[in-house]
mmCIF file of C-alpha atoms in Angstrom:
data_model
loop_
_atom_site.group_PDB
_atom_site.id
_atom_site.type_symbol
_atom_site.label_atom_id
_atom_site.label_comp_id
_atom_site.label_asym_id
_atom_site.label_seq_id
_atom_site.Cartn_x
_atom_site.Cartn_y
_atom_site.Cartn_z
ATOM 1 C CA MET A 1 0.000 0.000 0.000
ATOM 2 C CA ALA A 2 1.590 3.264 -1.087
ATOM 3 C CA ALA A 3 1.152 6.579 0.686
ATOM 4 C CA THR A 4 -1.248 8.909 -1.107
ATOM 5 C CA HIS A 5 -2.182 12.549 -0.988
ATOM 6 C CA PRO A 6 -5.102 13.139 1.378
ATOM 7 C CA SER A 7 -8.569 13.533 -0.113
ATOM 8 C CA VAL A 8 -11.247 15.634 1.577
ATOM 9 C CA HIS A 9 -15.004 15.081 1.482
ATOM 10 C CA LEU A 10 -17.586 17.524 2.837
ATOM 11 C CA VAL A 11 -20.206 15.214 4.337
ATOM 12 C CA ARG A 12 -23.768 16.400 4.982
ATOM 13 C CA GLY A 13 -26.834 14.754 6.441
ATOM 14 C CA THR A 14 -29.754 14.041 4.138
ATOM 15 C CA SER A 15 -31.786 16.924 5.573
ATOM 16 C CA SER A 16 -31.418 20.154 7.530
ATOM 17 C CA SER A 17 -33.476 20.934 10.611
ATOM 18 C CA GLY A 18 -32.625 24.638 10.531
ATOM 19 C CA GLU A 19 -32.734 24.570 14.338
ATOM 20 C CA VAL A 20 -30.758 27.240 16.192
ATOM 21 C CA ILE A 21 -29.272 26.395 19.599
ATOM 22 C CA LYS A 22 -28.256 29.306 21.814
ATOM 23 C CA LEU A 23 -24.938 28.885 23.595
ATOM 24 C CA THR A 24 -24.487 29.779 27.255
ATOM 25 C CA ALA A 25 -21.842 32.164 28.572
ATOM 26 C CA LEU A 26 -19.635 29.218 29.579
ATOM 27 C CA ASP A 27 -19.958 27.716 26.083
ATOM 28 C CA VAL A 28 -18.769 31.027 24.628
ATOM 29 C CA VAL A 29 -15.717 31.022 26.912
ATOM 30 C CA MET A 30 -14.826 27.572 25.598
ATOM 31 C CA LEU A 31 -14.995 28.736 21.949
ATOM 32 C CA GLY A 32 -11.682 30.564 21.922
ATOM 33 C CA GLY A 33 -8.093 29.792 22.673
ATOM 34 C CA VAL A 34 -5.659 27.173 21.512
ATOM 35 C CA ASP A 35 -7.105 24.420 23.706
ATOM 36 C CA SER A 36 -10.756 24.857 22.761
ATOM 37 C CA SER A 37 -10.911 21.650 20.732
ATOM 38 C CA GLN A 38 -11.158 18.103 22.031
ATOM 39 C CA GLU A 39 -9.534 15.213 20.226
ATOM 40 C CA CYS A 40 -10.214 11.506 20.426
ATOM 41 C CA ALA A 41 -9.283 8.597 18.198
ATOM 42 C CA VAL A 42 -10.231 4.980 17.644
ATOM 43 C CA LEU A 43 -7.844 2.493 16.047
ATOM 44 C CA PHE A 44 -9.373 -0.381 14.076
ATOM 45 C CA SER A 45 -7.431 -3.511 13.101
ATOM 46 C CA GLU A 46 -9.141 -3.561 9.692
ATOM 47 C CA ALA A 47 -9.815 -0.667 7.338
ATOM 48 C CA SER A 48 -13.227 0.314 5.997
ATOM 49 C CA ASP A 49 -13.636 1.925 2.586
ATOM 50 C CA GLU A 50 -14.310 5.637 2.106
ATOM 51 C CA GLU A 51 -17.779 5.223 0.606
ATOM 52 C CA ARG A 52 -19.024 3.154 3.533
ATOM 53 C CA LEU A 53 -17.673 5.613 6.109
ATOM 54 C CA VAL A 54 -19.155 8.627 4.281
ATOM 55 C CA THR A 55 -22.570 6.943 3.948
ATOM 56 C CA SER A 56 -22.573 6.035 7.646
ATOM 57 C CA LEU A 57 -21.669 9.594 8.658
ATOM 58 C CA GLU A 58 -24.487 10.995 6.485
ATOM 59 C CA ARG A 59 -26.972 8.898 8.478
ATOM 60 C CA VAL A 60 -25.463 9.914 11.811
ATOM 61 C CA LEU A 61 -25.633 13.626 10.921
ATOM 62 C CA ASP A 62 -29.408 13.345 10.458
ATOM 63 C CA LYS A 63 -29.660 12.507 14.174
ATOM 64 C CA PHE A 64 -26.925 14.870 15.396
ATOM 65 C CA ALA A 65 -27.559 18.002 13.321
ATOM 66 C CA PRO A 66 -25.333 20.416 15.320
ATOM 67 C CA PHE A 67 -22.221 18.537 14.175
ATOM 68 C CA ALA A 68 -22.892 19.442 10.521
ATOM 69 C CA GLY A 69 -23.778 23.044 11.406
ATOM 70 C CA ARG A 70 -21.733 26.100 12.229
ATOM 71 C CA ILE A 71 -21.219 28.367 15.217
ATOM 72 C CA VAL A 72 -22.710 31.788 14.501
ATOM 73 C CA LYS A 73 -22.375 35.131 16.285
ATOM 74 C CA ASN A 74 -25.111 37.739 16.095
ATOM 75 C CA GLY A 75 -24.448 40.815 18.227
ATOM 76 C CA ASP A 76 -23.493 39.580 21.697
ATOM 77 C CA GLU A 77 -25.199 36.216 21.279
ATOM 78 C CA TRP A 78 -23.715 32.955 20.030
ATOM 79 C CA PHE A 79 -25.564 30.025 18.492
ATOM 80 C CA VAL A 80 -25.063 26.655 16.857
ATOM 81 C CA GLN A 81 -26.969 26.841 13.600
ATOM 82 C CA CYS A 82 -28.032 23.368 12.388
ATOM 83 C CA SER A 83 -27.550 24.358 8.765
ATOM 84 C CA ASN A 84 -26.146 21.062 7.448
ATOM 85 C CA VAL A 85 -23.193 22.889 5.881
ATOM 86 C CA GLY A 86 -21.194 19.707 6.410
ATOM 87 C CA VAL A 87 -18.342 17.966 8.186
ATOM 88 C CA PRO A 88 -14.945 17.894 6.460
ATOM 89 C CA VAL A 89 -13.591 14.340 6.415
ATOM 90 C CA THR A 90 -10.001 13.786 5.301
ATOM 91 C CA PHE A 91 -8.875 10.359 4.094
ATOM 92 C CA ASP A 92 -5.165 9.617 4.121
ATOM 93 C CA THR A 93 -3.035 6.501 3.561
ATOM 94 C CA LYS A 94 0.368 5.780 5.089
ATOM 95 C CA ASP A 95 2.757 3.012 4.059
ATOM 96 C CA PHE A 96 3.848 2.173 7.607
ATOM 97 C CA PRO A 97 2.218 0.654 10.722
ATOM 98 C CA ALA A 98 -0.122 2.589 13.001
ATOM 99 C CA PRO A 99 1.365 4.265 16.072
ATOM 100 C CA PRO A 100 1.145 2.362 19.372
ATOM 101 C CA GLN A 101 -2.035 2.780 21.407
ATOM 102 C CA GLU A 102 -0.120 3.114 24.695
ATOM 103 C CA THR A 103 0.937 6.710 23.972
ATOM 104 C CA PRO A 104 -1.098 9.780 22.948
ATOM 105 C CA TYR A 105 -1.496 10.154 19.197
ATOM 106 C CA GLU A 106 0.342 12.966 17.441
ATOM 107 C CA LEU A 107 -1.797 15.994 16.549
ATOM 108 C CA SER A 108 -0.863 15.470 12.886
ATOM 109 C CA LEU A 109 -3.348 12.551 12.894
ATOM 110 C CA PHE A 110 -6.198 15.017 13.483
ATOM 111 C CA ASP A 111 -7.651 17.908 11.491
ATOM 112 C CA LEU A 112 -7.996 20.307 14.405
ATOM 113 C CA ALA A 113 -11.333 22.103 14.883
ATOM 114 C CA ARG A 114 -9.838 25.253 16.338
ATOM 115 C CA ALA A 115 -11.329 27.899 14.034
ATOM 116 C CA ALA A 116 -14.978 27.174 14.800
ATOM 117 C CA ALA A 117 -15.642 30.544 16.414
ATOM 118 C CA PRO A 118 -16.563 33.320 13.962
ATOM 119 C CA SER A 119 -14.705 36.594 14.072
ATOM 120 C CA ALA A 120 -17.498 38.939 12.959
ATOM 121 C CA ASP A 121 -21.233 39.612 13.303
ATOM 122 C CA GLY A 122 -24.058 38.909 10.891
ATOM 123 C CA LEU A 123 -23.686 36.822 7.756
ATOM 124 C CA SER A 124 -19.908 36.974 7.896
ATOM 125 C CA GLY A 125 -20.083 35.874 11.544
ATOM 126 C CA VAL A 126 -20.051 32.180 10.697
ATOM 127 C CA GLY A 127 -17.192 30.026 11.897
ATOM 128 C CA GLU A 128 -15.523 27.044 10.302
ATOM 129 C CA ALA A 129 -16.607 23.446 10.886
ATOM 130 C CA PRO A 130 -16.885 22.679 14.624
ATOM 131 C CA LEU A 131 -16.284 18.969 13.900
ATOM 132 C CA ARG A 132 -13.488 17.621 11.728
ATOM 133 C CA ILE A 133 -12.649 13.999 11.034
ATOM 134 C CA ARG A 134 -9.416 12.493 9.726
ATOM 135 C CA VAL A 135 -9.293 8.833 8.695
ATOM 136 C CA THR A 136 -5.762 7.475 8.295
ATOM 137 C CA THR A 137 -5.256 4.010 6.862
ATOM 138 C CA PHE A 138 -1.996 2.329 7.908
ATOM 139 C CA THR A 139 -0.505 -0.974 6.764
ATOM 140 C CA ASP A 140 -1.980 -2.704 9.825
ATOM 141 C CA GLY A 141 -5.214 -0.817 10.533
ATOM 142 C CA GLN A 142 -7.174 2.419 10.335
ATOM 143 C CA LEU A 143 -7.302 5.348 12.755
ATOM 144 C CA LEU A 144 -10.446 7.475 13.010
ATOM 145 C CA GLY A 145 -9.441 10.833 14.516
ATOM 146 C CA LEU A 146 -12.160 13.249 15.690
ATOM 147 C CA SER A 147 -11.630 16.864 16.655
ATOM 148 C CA TYR A 148 -14.522 19.035 17.801
ATOM 149 C CA ASN A 149 -14.882 22.471 19.322
ATOM 150 C CA HIS A 150 -15.554 22.222 23.050
ATOM 151 C CA ALA A 151 -18.675 24.412 22.841
ATOM 152 C CA LEU A 152 -20.254 21.940 20.426
ATOM 153 C CA GLY A 153 -20.024 19.223 23.049
ATOM 154 C CA ASP A 154 -22.252 21.265 25.354
ATOM 155 C CA ALA A 155 -24.820 22.386 22.753
#
């Protein structure tokens, strides 16, 4: 298996609820800063194909609409807008074994969700994806790396 250049898919649910979830003051505090994202990963001994993973995520996003939305600022208020804009999923292949599970994974195995907070009001006050997924296939397995903005976890 040869290493390849990463490919990125923007995955959406099959519908959009349009729901708007207001964030609390504590949620807003957690939006900013370098450490505002949470990362977790799962290592599988066998790899799944891209199409199957994308199709599964589409179904999941129908039930968990905030993950495919965006964080929006309007005046002094912050919201998660369930707009179904999509979750960026990066697929990458490496020609070496997966890292050991006994140590923390390097941040390079994640697409960090650290720009979720918007920097302006109104229509331009929409942040980047609050959830990002990176799937790395190694010679001996596949790592699913999730990174999400901390405020999204409380929405």
